């Protein structure tokens, strides 16, 4: 239905002879296009943005942002005001313009930016938007504030890269005029960060989230616990963080988030329309918890803290009632500070457990998660249990499990390790990262599709895609950036753009422009030789 409605919009824009660029909105009257608009409308000069939009038509003129420009919002509401303030914060430093925000649409539309919610325009969905850039104005409209925010990221990318500067730059702040109609292919477009193997500060996580927002990523999956560290304070089990969080892989310094810290990350992401999905890995990958409380061990003896990289060697004691009392307390506190719908329960690499015992454990944990008003997502191994229809299975290695989950009607998030695990080395010369799933070049990260792992008949069960970054060898924010950028943009485009838009050469050309933007933003990206980076 959404696609059919968008086709109607495009038909209206291209076929009808009345070349109207702006529609009546709010209190203001919207300016129509020039007489020559219909003649130049056929020029197919696409915007060099990532991810590629559904529809993009160049209209032959130039919009110039000037010192007198304002940002107008209609209607005036807190969410829209916050989006306007966000846009203002991104444009002010580099331009030096005040870009005042006003909530009354004027009759004359010269040189300004307009953000508008069209409540009757439900066809775009919650994240879709329409962006019209004429020589006189930038006009962005959406059905929901979330769509406005996604459209703001497109506006940022349409400006020269210098727009990202934190200080005033003397540049021509021009955008080629165009009409863009856009909405996502999938509703889940995620990035996962493992903070258990190595810990990262709130500030580092927020910087990462801020860059992800530019490319319309909308889920941030944070892997909070593992054998090497427990990174979230649980007040009913304080030793988890205070002792279990005291170290990291290789014996490096540990750390943990207070619940206030975690809420700060949640709020920061929320302001960027990114949903936080916290993960408490279980029943394996639990050595940090087992070391923190002897009672969680079947023999009542706590193991030493662990800084190695082996996996699958330990498990919670599944026959002990205290295990479920423990998990109830952890999930209760985590659910209370997680506004999103999902809690990730891990579930991978439980190599010490027989499948029936494992399946029984997953069933019990799923009930605990539901008890506190949340839904479950877990790694592909949870397919071996009889999970609820609302539970999401996250594929990472075993394509047979992914296909079986889809055929059983389960929801899927796709994270194939050989394609989009961001801790995999680019090639043999990469000095950090791993290669157990093979080398993942930029082209490798781009040249796959969710339908490669399920058939057409089960596509409806695909929720989206997610690019994980495991941090056994990743110690700093600079390391994160080097391994993530540019490959996260591949996942962003696979998740957002229509399959018909997929073209490596076109993507590589658009990606080549992002390097100068990252240089200005201070992002330590990998300068892949596959890309002809534009200086």
Short mmCIF file of C-alpha atoms in Angstrom, two decimals:
data_model
loop_
_atom_site.label_atom_id
_atom_site.label_comp_id
_atom_site.label_asym_id
_atom_site.label_seq_id
_atom_site.Cartn_x
_atom_site.Cartn_y
_atom_site.Cartn_z
CA UNK A 1 0.00 0.00 0.00
CA UNK A 2 2.81 2.40 0.89
CA UNK A 3 4.55 1.76 -2.43
CA UNK A 4 1.34 2.31 -4.39
CA UNK A 5 0.68 5.62 -2.64
CA UNK A 6 4.23 6.79 -3.33
CA UNK A 7 3.76 5.91 -7.00
CA UNK A 8 0.71 8.18 -6.98
CA UNK A 9 2.83 11.03 -5.57
CA UNK A 10 5.44 10.53 -8.26
CA UNK A 11 2.78 10.39 -10.96
CA UNK A 12 1.38 13.67 -9.67
CA UNK A 13 4.80 15.31 -9.70
CA UNK A 14 5.88 14.14 -13.14
CA UNK A 15 2.75 13.79 -15.25
CA UNK A 16 0.50 16.63 -14.24
CA UNK A 17 1.23 19.91 -15.92
CA UNK A 18 0.77 22.09 -12.86
CA UNK A 19 4.34 22.27 -11.53
CA UNK A 20 3.63 23.02 -7.91
CA UNK A 21 6.63 22.72 -5.64
CA UNK A 22 4.96 23.61 -2.40
CA UNK A 23 1.48 22.95 -1.08
CA UNK A 24 -0.71 24.94 1.27
CA UNK A 25 0.50 24.31 4.83
CA UNK A 26 -0.35 25.85 8.19
CA UNK A 27 -0.91 29.59 8.19
CA UNK A 28 1.34 30.39 5.25
CA UNK A 29 0.84 30.32 1.51
CA UNK A 30 3.38 28.26 -0.38
CA UNK A 31 5.22 29.66 -3.36
CA UNK A 32 4.84 27.90 -6.72
CA UNK A 33 7.69 27.10 -9.07
CA UNK A 34 8.93 29.09 -12.02
CA UNK A 35 7.45 28.77 -15.53
CA UNK A 36 10.43 26.76 -16.70
CA UNK A 37 10.15 24.19 -13.94
CA UNK A 38 8.31 21.58 -16.01
CA UNK A 39 10.88 21.83 -18.80
CA UNK A 40 13.88 21.15 -16.55
CA UNK A 41 12.12 18.60 -14.38
CA UNK A 42 13.32 15.72 -16.55
CA UNK A 43 17.00 16.39 -15.72
CA UNK A 44 18.14 13.26 -13.87
CA UNK A 45 20.93 14.61 -11.68
CA UNK A 46 20.61 12.55 -8.49
CA UNK A 47 21.71 13.70 -5.05
CA UNK A 48 24.91 12.10 -3.78
CA UNK A 49 23.51 10.99 -0.45
CA UNK A 50 23.57 7.75 1.55
CA UNK A 51 21.29 5.89 1.84
CA UNK A 52 19.83 6.40 -1.63
CA UNK A 53 16.27 7.77 -1.54
CA UNK A 54 13.25 6.16 -3.17
CA UNK A 55 12.68 9.08 -5.53
CA UNK A 56 14.96 11.99 -6.36
CA UNK A 57 14.44 14.50 -9.16
CA UNK A 58 16.74 17.43 -9.90
CA UNK A 59 14.83 20.59 -10.83
CA UNK A 60 17.56 22.74 -12.32
CA UNK A 61 18.14 25.65 -9.95
CA UNK A 62 20.19 26.39 -6.83
CA UNK A 63 19.10 27.21 -3.30
CA UNK A 64 21.50 29.40 -1.31
CA UNK A 65 21.35 29.63 2.46
CA UNK A 66 21.95 33.23 3.53
CA UNK A 67 22.59 35.01 6.86
CA UNK A 68 18.96 36.12 7.06
CA UNK A 69 17.56 32.58 6.81
CA UNK A 70 15.24 31.23 9.48
CA UNK A 71 13.90 27.80 10.35
CA UNK A 72 10.09 27.79 10.41
CA UNK A 73 8.11 25.00 12.07
CA UNK A 74 4.47 24.08 11.63
CA UNK A 75 2.82 23.07 13.84
CA UNK A 76 4.68 24.24 16.91
CA UNK A 77 5.22 21.27 19.24
CA UNK A 78 8.02 20.09 21.48
CA UNK A 79 9.18 17.24 19.17
CA UNK A 80 9.27 19.50 16.11
CA UNK A 81 10.93 22.31 18.07
CA UNK A 82 13.63 19.86 19.19
CA UNK A 83 14.22 18.76 15.59
CA UNK A 84 14.51 22.40 14.54
CA UNK A 85 17.00 23.04 17.36
CA UNK A 86 18.96 19.97 16.27
CA UNK A 87 19.11 21.25 12.67
CA UNK A 88 20.08 24.68 13.93
CA UNK A 89 22.90 23.16 16.00
CA UNK A 90 24.26 21.38 12.92
CA UNK A 91 24.15 24.42 10.62
CA UNK A 92 25.03 27.30 12.94
CA UNK A 93 28.71 26.62 13.74
CA UNK A 94 29.90 26.29 10.14
CA UNK A 95 27.76 29.02 8.58
CA UNK A 96 27.93 31.52 11.41
CA UNK A 97 24.23 32.27 10.77
CA UNK A 98 21.79 32.63 13.67
CA UNK A 99 19.05 30.61 11.91
CA UNK A 100 16.38 31.69 14.34
CA UNK A 101 13.42 29.37 14.84
CA UNK A 102 9.89 30.66 14.31
CA UNK A 103 6.53 28.90 14.51
CA UNK A 104 4.46 31.13 12.24
CA UNK A 105 4.75 30.37 8.53
CA UNK A 106 5.10 33.65 6.56
CA UNK A 107 3.48 34.47 3.25
CA UNK A 108 6.84 34.93 1.52
CA UNK A 109 9.17 31.96 1.47
CA UNK A 110 12.48 33.36 0.26
CA UNK A 111 15.66 31.79 1.63
CA UNK A 112 14.23 29.90 4.59
CA UNK A 113 13.91 26.30 5.79
CA UNK A 114 10.45 24.93 6.58
CA UNK A 115 9.65 21.88 8.70
CA UNK A 116 6.07 20.71 8.60
CA UNK A 117 3.98 17.79 9.82
CA UNK A 118 1.20 16.81 7.41
CA UNK A 119 -1.16 14.76 9.56
CA UNK A 120 -3.23 13.70 6.54
CA UNK A 121 -0.20 12.23 4.74
CA UNK A 122 -0.01 8.79 6.37
CA UNK A 123 1.23 7.05 3.21
CA UNK A 124 4.81 8.00 4.04
CA UNK A 125 4.72 6.06 7.29
CA UNK A 126 6.48 7.10 10.48
CA UNK A 127 9.93 7.58 8.90
CA UNK A 128 9.10 8.78 5.39
CA UNK A 129 9.43 12.37 4.25
CA UNK A 130 9.07 14.70 1.26
CA UNK A 131 11.79 17.25 0.64
CA UNK A 132 11.41 20.04 -1.87
CA UNK A 133 14.35 22.34 -2.52
CA UNK A 134 13.67 25.28 -4.84
CA UNK A 135 15.78 28.33 -5.57
CA UNK A 136 13.75 30.11 -2.89
CA UNK A 137 13.28 27.61 -0.06
CA UNK A 138 13.86 24.26 1.57
CA UNK A 139 10.57 22.66 2.52
CA UNK A 140 10.55 19.39 4.46
CA UNK A 141 7.36 17.65 5.45
CA UNK A 142 6.50 14.31 7.02
CA UNK A 143 3.65 12.43 8.64
CA UNK A 144 5.54 12.01 11.92
CA UNK A 145 8.39 13.89 13.65
CA UNK A 146 10.59 10.84 13.08
CA UNK A 147 10.22 11.37 9.34
CA UNK A 148 11.21 15.01 9.73
CA UNK A 149 14.35 13.95 11.55
CA UNK A 150 15.29 11.52 8.78
CA UNK A 151 14.74 14.26 6.23
CA UNK A 152 16.97 16.63 8.18
CA UNK A 153 19.83 14.14 7.66
CA UNK A 154 19.24 14.38 3.92
CA UNK A 155 19.40 18.17 4.13
CA UNK A 156 22.75 17.91 5.92
CA UNK A 157 24.17 15.69 3.21
CA UNK A 158 22.91 17.95 0.43
CA UNK A 159 24.97 20.85 1.76
CA UNK A 160 28.73 20.90 1.10
CA UNK A 161 30.78 18.76 3.49
CA UNK A 162 32.03 21.90 5.25
CA UNK A 163 28.56 22.23 6.80
CA UNK A 164 29.78 19.71 9.41
CA UNK A 165 32.54 22.04 10.64
CA UNK A 166 32.48 23.01 14.31
CA UNK A 167 33.76 26.48 13.44
CA UNK A 168 32.80 29.13 10.90
CA UNK A 169 33.75 28.34 7.32
CA UNK A 170 33.60 30.71 4.39
CA UNK A 171 31.75 28.68 1.81
CA UNK A 172 28.81 28.93 -0.56
CA UNK A 173 26.02 27.15 1.28
CA UNK A 174 24.25 25.96 -1.83
CA UNK A 175 22.00 23.00 -2.60
CA UNK A 176 20.88 21.89 -6.05
CA UNK A 177 17.10 22.18 -6.26
CA UNK A 178 15.24 18.89 -6.22
CA UNK A 179 12.25 16.90 -5.05
CA UNK A 180 12.91 13.86 -2.89
CA UNK A 181 10.31 11.38 -1.68
CA UNK A 182 11.75 8.80 0.68
CA UNK A 183 10.92 6.06 3.16
CA UNK A 184 12.75 2.95 4.46
CA UNK A 185 12.67 -0.58 3.13
CA UNK A 186 13.00 -2.08 6.63
CA UNK A 187 12.02 -0.74 10.04
CA UNK A 188 15.12 -2.07 11.86
CA UNK A 189 18.44 -0.57 10.72
CA UNK A 190 20.84 -1.27 13.51
CA UNK A 191 24.40 -0.94 14.73
CA UNK A 192 25.66 -3.02 17.64
CA UNK A 193 28.51 -2.02 19.92
CA UNK A 194 30.13 -4.50 22.31
CA UNK A 195 31.12 -2.58 25.45
CA UNK A 196 31.75 -5.78 27.43
CA UNK A 197 35.05 -6.88 25.88
CA UNK A 198 36.30 -3.30 26.13
CA UNK A 199 34.49 -0.49 27.88
CA UNK A 200 33.69 2.85 26.23
CA UNK A 201 32.67 6.06 27.95
CA UNK A 202 29.29 7.73 27.66
CA UNK A 203 30.92 10.50 25.62
CA UNK A 204 32.42 8.04 23.14
CA UNK A 205 29.15 6.16 22.74
CA UNK A 206 27.26 9.40 22.17
CA UNK A 207 29.67 10.55 19.47
CA UNK A 208 29.23 7.22 17.71
CA UNK A 209 25.44 7.49 17.96
CA UNK A 210 25.53 11.03 16.57
CA UNK A 211 27.36 9.93 13.43
CA UNK A 212 25.06 6.93 12.96
CA UNK A 213 22.06 9.27 12.93
CA UNK A 214 23.41 11.01 9.82
CA UNK A 215 22.88 7.78 7.86
CA UNK A 216 19.38 7.02 9.16
CA UNK A 217 20.39 4.21 11.52
CA UNK A 218 17.53 3.85 13.99
CA UNK A 219 18.57 1.04 16.38
CA UNK A 220 21.58 1.02 18.69
CA UNK A 221 22.13 -2.43 20.18
CA UNK A 222 24.51 -2.24 23.13
CA UNK A 223 26.11 -5.52 24.26
CA UNK A 224 26.40 -4.85 27.99
CA UNK A 225 27.63 -8.14 29.43
CA UNK A 226 29.96 -10.97 28.51
CA UNK A 227 32.68 -13.17 29.97
CA UNK A 228 35.12 -10.26 30.12
CA UNK A 229 32.95 -7.63 31.79
CA UNK A 230 29.54 -6.57 33.18
CA UNK A 231 28.88 -2.95 32.23
CA UNK A 232 25.56 -1.89 33.79
CA UNK A 233 24.85 -1.26 37.48
CA UNK A 234 22.10 -3.52 38.84
CA UNK A 235 21.29 -2.23 42.32
CA UNK A 236 19.93 -5.54 43.55
CA UNK A 237 23.16 -7.26 42.44
CA UNK A 238 25.77 -4.51 42.77
CA UNK A 239 28.82 -6.74 42.60
CA UNK A 240 28.05 -7.48 38.94
CA UNK A 241 29.27 -4.03 37.94
CA UNK A 242 31.62 -3.24 40.81
CA UNK A 243 33.57 -6.48 40.55
CA UNK A 244 32.45 -8.07 37.27
CA UNK A 245 32.99 -4.78 35.46
CA UNK A 246 36.45 -4.13 36.85
CA UNK A 247 38.46 -5.61 33.98
CA UNK A 248 38.35 -6.15 30.21
CA UNK A 249 39.88 -8.29 27.48
CA UNK A 250 43.62 -8.67 27.89
CA UNK A 251 43.43 -7.40 31.47
CA UNK A 252 42.75 -3.86 30.25
CA UNK A 253 40.90 -1.39 32.51
CA UNK A 254 37.18 -2.02 32.89
CA UNK A 255 34.31 0.23 33.78
CA UNK A 256 30.54 0.28 33.94
CA UNK A 257 27.57 2.56 33.41
CA UNK A 258 25.50 3.74 36.33
CA UNK A 259 21.81 3.66 35.61
CA UNK A 260 21.99 7.43 35.27
CA UNK A 261 24.75 7.02 32.66
CA UNK A 262 22.66 4.52 30.76
CA UNK A 263 19.63 6.80 30.85
CA UNK A 264 21.79 9.61 29.46
CA UNK A 265 22.73 7.41 26.49
CA UNK A 266 19.08 6.42 26.04
CA UNK A 267 17.95 10.06 26.03
CA UNK A 268 20.75 11.11 23.67
CA UNK A 269 19.76 8.40 21.23
CA UNK A 270 16.06 9.17 21.62
CA UNK A 271 16.67 12.77 20.58
CA UNK A 272 18.13 11.31 17.36
CA UNK A 273 15.22 8.89 16.90
CA UNK A 274 17.46 5.93 17.64
CA UNK A 275 16.09 3.17 19.83
CA UNK A 276 18.40 1.57 22.40
CA UNK A 277 18.29 -2.23 22.65
CA UNK A 278 20.32 -3.44 25.66
CA UNK A 279 21.75 -6.96 25.70
CA UNK A 280 22.36 -9.15 28.73
CA UNK A 281 24.02 -12.24 27.29
CA UNK A 282 22.85 -15.59 28.69
CA UNK A 283 23.06 -18.48 29.52
CA UNK A 284 26.64 -18.58 28.19
CA UNK A 285 29.04 -15.61 27.97
CA UNK A 286 28.43 -15.12 31.68
CA UNK A 287 31.83 -15.51 33.37
CA UNK A 288 31.77 -11.91 34.69
CA UNK A 289 28.49 -12.66 36.47
CA UNK A 290 29.67 -16.06 37.72
CA UNK A 291 32.85 -14.47 39.09
CA UNK A 292 30.82 -11.79 40.86
CA UNK A 293 28.48 -14.18 42.71
CA UNK A 294 29.47 -17.70 43.70
CA UNK A 295 25.80 -18.57 44.25
CA UNK A 296 25.20 -18.43 40.48
CA UNK A 297 27.53 -21.38 39.97
CA UNK A 298 26.30 -24.96 40.23
CA UNK A 299 29.23 -25.87 42.51
CA UNK A 300 28.93 -22.68 44.57
CA UNK A 301 32.45 -21.62 43.63
CA UNK A 302 33.14 -18.36 41.77
CA UNK A 303 35.66 -18.54 38.91
CA UNK A 304 38.34 -15.93 38.39
CA UNK A 305 37.65 -12.87 36.26
CA UNK A 306 38.43 -13.58 32.63
CA UNK A 307 40.34 -11.51 30.07
CA UNK A 308 40.73 -14.01 27.26
CA UNK A 309 38.88 -14.42 23.98
CA UNK A 310 37.60 -18.01 24.05
CA UNK A 311 33.82 -18.49 24.02
CA UNK A 312 31.23 -21.05 25.07
CA UNK A 313 33.09 -22.42 28.09
CA UNK A 314 30.68 -21.41 30.85
CA UNK A 315 26.99 -21.18 31.67
CA UNK A 316 24.59 -20.07 34.33
CA UNK A 317 23.32 -22.93 36.51
CA UNK A 318 20.01 -23.66 34.79
CA UNK A 319 18.68 -26.04 37.48
CA UNK A 320 19.05 -23.54 40.31
CA UNK A 321 16.09 -21.32 41.32
CA UNK A 322 18.52 -18.54 42.27
CA UNK A 323 19.44 -18.19 38.58
CA UNK A 324 15.90 -17.09 37.73
CA UNK A 325 15.67 -14.86 40.80
CA UNK A 326 18.89 -13.24 39.58
CA UNK A 327 17.63 -12.81 36.01
CA UNK A 328 14.29 -11.47 37.24
CA UNK A 329 16.10 -8.75 39.20
CA UNK A 330 18.42 -7.85 36.33
CA UNK A 331 15.66 -7.68 33.71
CA UNK A 332 13.32 -5.77 36.03
CA UNK A 333 15.88 -3.01 36.58
CA UNK A 334 16.98 -2.93 32.96
CA UNK A 335 13.39 -2.78 31.67
CA UNK A 336 12.69 0.16 33.99
CA UNK A 337 15.40 2.28 32.32
CA UNK A 338 14.79 1.06 28.76
CA UNK A 339 11.91 2.86 27.04
CA UNK A 340 12.17 0.75 23.88
CA UNK A 341 10.20 -2.43 23.26
CA UNK A 342 13.04 -4.95 23.21
CA UNK A 343 15.60 -6.52 25.50
CA UNK A 344 18.26 -8.71 23.89
CA UNK A 345 18.88 -11.94 25.82
CA UNK A 346 21.89 -13.14 23.80
CA UNK A 347 21.54 -16.91 23.68
CA UNK A 348 24.51 -17.69 21.46
CA UNK A 349 27.31 -20.21 21.81
CA UNK A 350 25.90 -22.08 24.81
CA UNK A 351 28.18 -25.00 23.97
CA UNK A 352 28.05 -26.70 27.37
CA UNK A 353 24.27 -27.24 27.23
CA UNK A 354 22.08 -29.83 25.50
CA UNK A 355 19.42 -28.31 23.24
CA UNK A 356 16.40 -29.42 25.36
CA UNK A 357 17.86 -27.85 28.48
CA UNK A 358 18.81 -24.72 26.57
CA UNK A 359 15.32 -24.46 25.06
CA UNK A 360 13.70 -24.72 28.47
CA UNK A 361 15.90 -21.91 29.77
CA UNK A 362 15.00 -19.59 26.86
CA UNK A 363 11.30 -20.27 27.49
CA UNK A 364 11.65 -19.22 31.15
CA UNK A 365 13.65 -16.10 30.33
CA UNK A 366 11.19 -15.04 27.63
CA UNK A 367 8.42 -15.14 30.22
CA UNK A 368 10.47 -12.94 32.58
CA UNK A 369 11.05 -10.38 29.81
CA UNK A 370 7.33 -10.34 29.00
CA UNK A 371 6.55 -9.95 32.71
CA UNK A 372 8.23 -6.54 32.61
CA UNK A 373 6.49 -5.37 29.46
CA UNK A 374 9.25 -6.01 26.94
CA UNK A 375 9.73 -8.22 23.89
CA UNK A 376 12.64 -10.55 23.28
CA UNK A 377 15.35 -10.49 20.66
CA UNK A 378 18.12 -13.08 20.72
CA UNK A 379 20.86 -14.53 18.55
CA UNK A 380 19.88 -17.21 16.02
CA UNK A 381 20.35 -20.10 18.49
CA UNK A 382 17.08 -19.16 20.24
CA UNK A 383 15.38 -20.63 17.17
CA UNK A 384 15.98 -23.97 18.92
CA UNK A 385 13.41 -22.96 21.54
CA UNK A 386 9.68 -22.43 21.07
CA UNK A 387 9.76 -18.65 21.23
CA UNK A 388 6.80 -16.31 21.05
CA UNK A 389 5.69 -15.01 17.64
CA UNK A 390 6.71 -11.48 18.64
CA UNK A 391 10.27 -12.54 19.42
CA UNK A 392 13.01 -11.54 16.96
CA UNK A 393 15.71 -13.99 15.91
CA UNK A 394 19.02 -12.31 14.97
CA UNK A 395 20.87 -14.29 12.30
CA UNK A 396 24.67 -14.19 12.39
CA UNK A 397 26.16 -17.48 11.09
CA UNK A 398 23.83 -20.42 10.47
CA UNK A 399 21.69 -19.66 7.42
CA UNK A 400 19.69 -22.86 7.99
CA UNK A 401 18.50 -21.47 11.33
CA UNK A 402 17.57 -18.20 9.63
CA UNK A 403 15.53 -19.99 6.97
CA UNK A 404 13.88 -22.22 9.54
CA UNK A 405 12.96 -19.22 11.68
CA UNK A 406 11.45 -17.41 8.70
CA UNK A 407 9.46 -20.47 7.60
CA UNK A 408 8.14 -20.81 11.15
CA UNK A 409 6.83 -17.24 10.92
CA UNK A 410 9.42 -15.74 13.24
CA UNK A 411 10.75 -12.23 12.78
CA UNK A 412 14.34 -11.85 11.63
CA UNK A 413 17.12 -9.28 11.90
CA UNK A 414 19.98 -10.18 9.59
CA UNK A 415 23.63 -9.76 10.65
CA UNK A 416 25.62 -12.22 8.51
CA UNK A 417 29.12 -12.32 9.98
CA UNK A 418 30.81 -12.89 6.62
CA UNK A 419 29.17 -9.75 5.24
CA UNK A 420 28.61 -7.18 7.93
CA UNK A 421 30.49 -8.02 11.13
CA UNK A 422 32.44 -4.82 11.50
CA UNK A 423 35.18 -6.38 13.64
CA UNK A 424 36.28 -8.48 10.67
CA UNK A 425 39.46 -7.15 9.08
CA UNK A 426 39.25 -5.37 5.75
CA UNK A 427 42.17 -7.41 4.44
CA UNK A 428 45.37 -9.10 5.61
CA UNK A 429 47.06 -5.76 6.28
CA UNK A 430 44.45 -4.53 8.81
CA UNK A 431 46.19 -4.26 12.17
CA UNK A 432 43.12 -4.66 14.40
CA UNK A 433 40.07 -6.87 14.13
CA UNK A 434 39.62 -10.57 13.44
CA UNK A 435 39.16 -12.78 10.38
CA UNK A 436 37.38 -15.94 11.56
CA UNK A 437 34.44 -15.08 9.26
CA UNK A 438 36.77 -13.95 6.45
CA UNK A 439 37.90 -10.54 5.32
CA UNK A 440 35.07 -8.01 4.84
CA UNK A 441 35.92 -5.37 2.27
CA UNK A 442 33.62 -2.43 1.64
CA UNK A 443 32.30 -4.12 -1.49
CA UNK A 444 31.69 -7.34 0.45
CA UNK A 445 29.72 -5.38 3.04
CA UNK A 446 27.59 -3.87 0.26
CA UNK A 447 27.11 -6.81 -2.11
CA UNK A 448 24.48 -8.78 -0.25
CA UNK A 449 20.76 -8.56 0.34
CA UNK A 450 18.50 -9.88 3.11
CA UNK A 451 16.79 -12.10 0.55
CA UNK A 452 20.07 -13.96 0.06
CA UNK A 453 19.32 -15.75 3.34
CA UNK A 454 15.55 -16.30 3.07
CA UNK A 455 13.31 -16.73 0.06
CA UNK A 456 10.84 -14.27 -1.42
CA UNK A 457 7.88 -15.89 0.28
CA UNK A 458 9.32 -15.20 3.74
CA UNK A 459 10.57 -11.65 3.13
CA UNK A 460 7.62 -10.35 5.14
CA UNK A 461 9.29 -11.85 8.21
CA UNK A 462 12.44 -9.75 7.80
CA UNK A 463 12.43 -6.88 10.28
CA UNK A 464 15.74 -5.43 9.11
CA UNK A 465 19.53 -5.55 9.26
CA UNK A 466 22.16 -4.82 11.88
CA UNK A 467 25.94 -4.39 11.75
CA UNK A 468 27.69 -5.62 14.93
CA UNK A 469 31.09 -4.54 16.20
CA UNK A 470 32.72 -6.92 18.69
CA UNK A 471 35.59 -5.38 20.58
CA UNK A 472 38.13 -8.01 21.56
CA UNK A 473 40.75 -5.98 19.66
CA UNK A 474 38.96 -2.63 19.68
CA UNK A 475 40.09 -0.37 22.53
CA UNK A 476 39.38 3.27 21.61
CA UNK A 477 36.80 5.40 19.83
CA UNK A 478 39.35 5.86 17.05
CA UNK A 479 39.46 2.06 16.66
CA UNK A 480 35.65 1.96 16.51
CA UNK A 481 35.55 4.59 13.78
CA UNK A 482 38.26 2.89 11.74
CA UNK A 483 36.42 -0.43 11.68
CA UNK A 484 32.92 1.02 11.30
CA UNK A 485 33.39 3.72 8.67
CA UNK A 486 32.78 3.31 5.81
CA UNK A 487 31.19 -0.19 6.15
CA UNK A 488 28.27 0.86 8.37
CA UNK A 489 26.99 2.89 5.42
CA UNK A 490 26.60 -0.35 3.49
CA UNK A 491 24.26 -1.66 6.19
CA UNK A 492 22.45 1.68 6.30
CA UNK A 493 21.73 1.55 2.57
CA UNK A 494 20.77 -2.13 2.57
CA UNK A 495 18.31 -1.42 5.37
CA UNK A 496 16.85 1.82 4.05
CA UNK A 497 17.04 1.91 0.25
CA UNK A 498 14.85 -0.06 -2.10
CA UNK A 499 16.46 -3.14 -3.60
CA UNK A 500 16.01 -1.64 -7.08
CA UNK A 501 18.37 1.19 -6.12
CA UNK A 502 21.23 -1.18 -5.32
CA UNK A 503 24.28 -0.58 -7.51
CA UNK A 504 27.87 -0.86 -6.32
CA UNK A 505 29.37 1.65 -8.75
CA UNK A 506 26.75 4.23 -7.87
CA UNK A 507 27.18 3.60 -4.15
CA UNK A 508 30.98 3.83 -4.41
CA UNK A 509 30.65 7.19 -6.17
CA UNK A 510 28.37 8.52 -3.43
CA UNK A 511 30.58 7.07 -0.73
CA UNK A 512 33.63 8.82 -2.18
CA UNK A 513 32.12 12.15 -1.11
CA UNK A 514 31.74 11.13 2.53
CA UNK A 515 35.48 11.13 3.23
CA UNK A 516 35.75 14.90 3.18
CA UNK A 517 32.75 15.09 5.51
CA UNK A 518 34.41 12.68 7.95
CA UNK A 519 37.66 14.61 7.75
CA UNK A 520 35.82 17.69 8.94
CA UNK A 521 33.95 15.73 11.62
CA UNK A 522 37.19 14.24 12.92
CA UNK A 523 36.21 10.64 12.11
CA UNK A 524 39.06 8.15 11.75
CA UNK A 525 37.68 6.20 8.77
CA UNK A 526 39.37 3.48 6.73
CA UNK A 527 40.47 4.86 3.38
CA UNK A 528 39.62 1.81 1.30
CA UNK A 529 41.38 1.54 -2.06
CA UNK A 530 38.06 0.36 -3.48
CA UNK A 531 36.82 3.95 -3.24
CA UNK A 532 38.13 6.92 -5.21
CA UNK A 533 37.89 9.33 -2.29
CA UNK A 534 37.13 12.93 -3.30
CA UNK A 535 39.32 15.46 -1.52
#
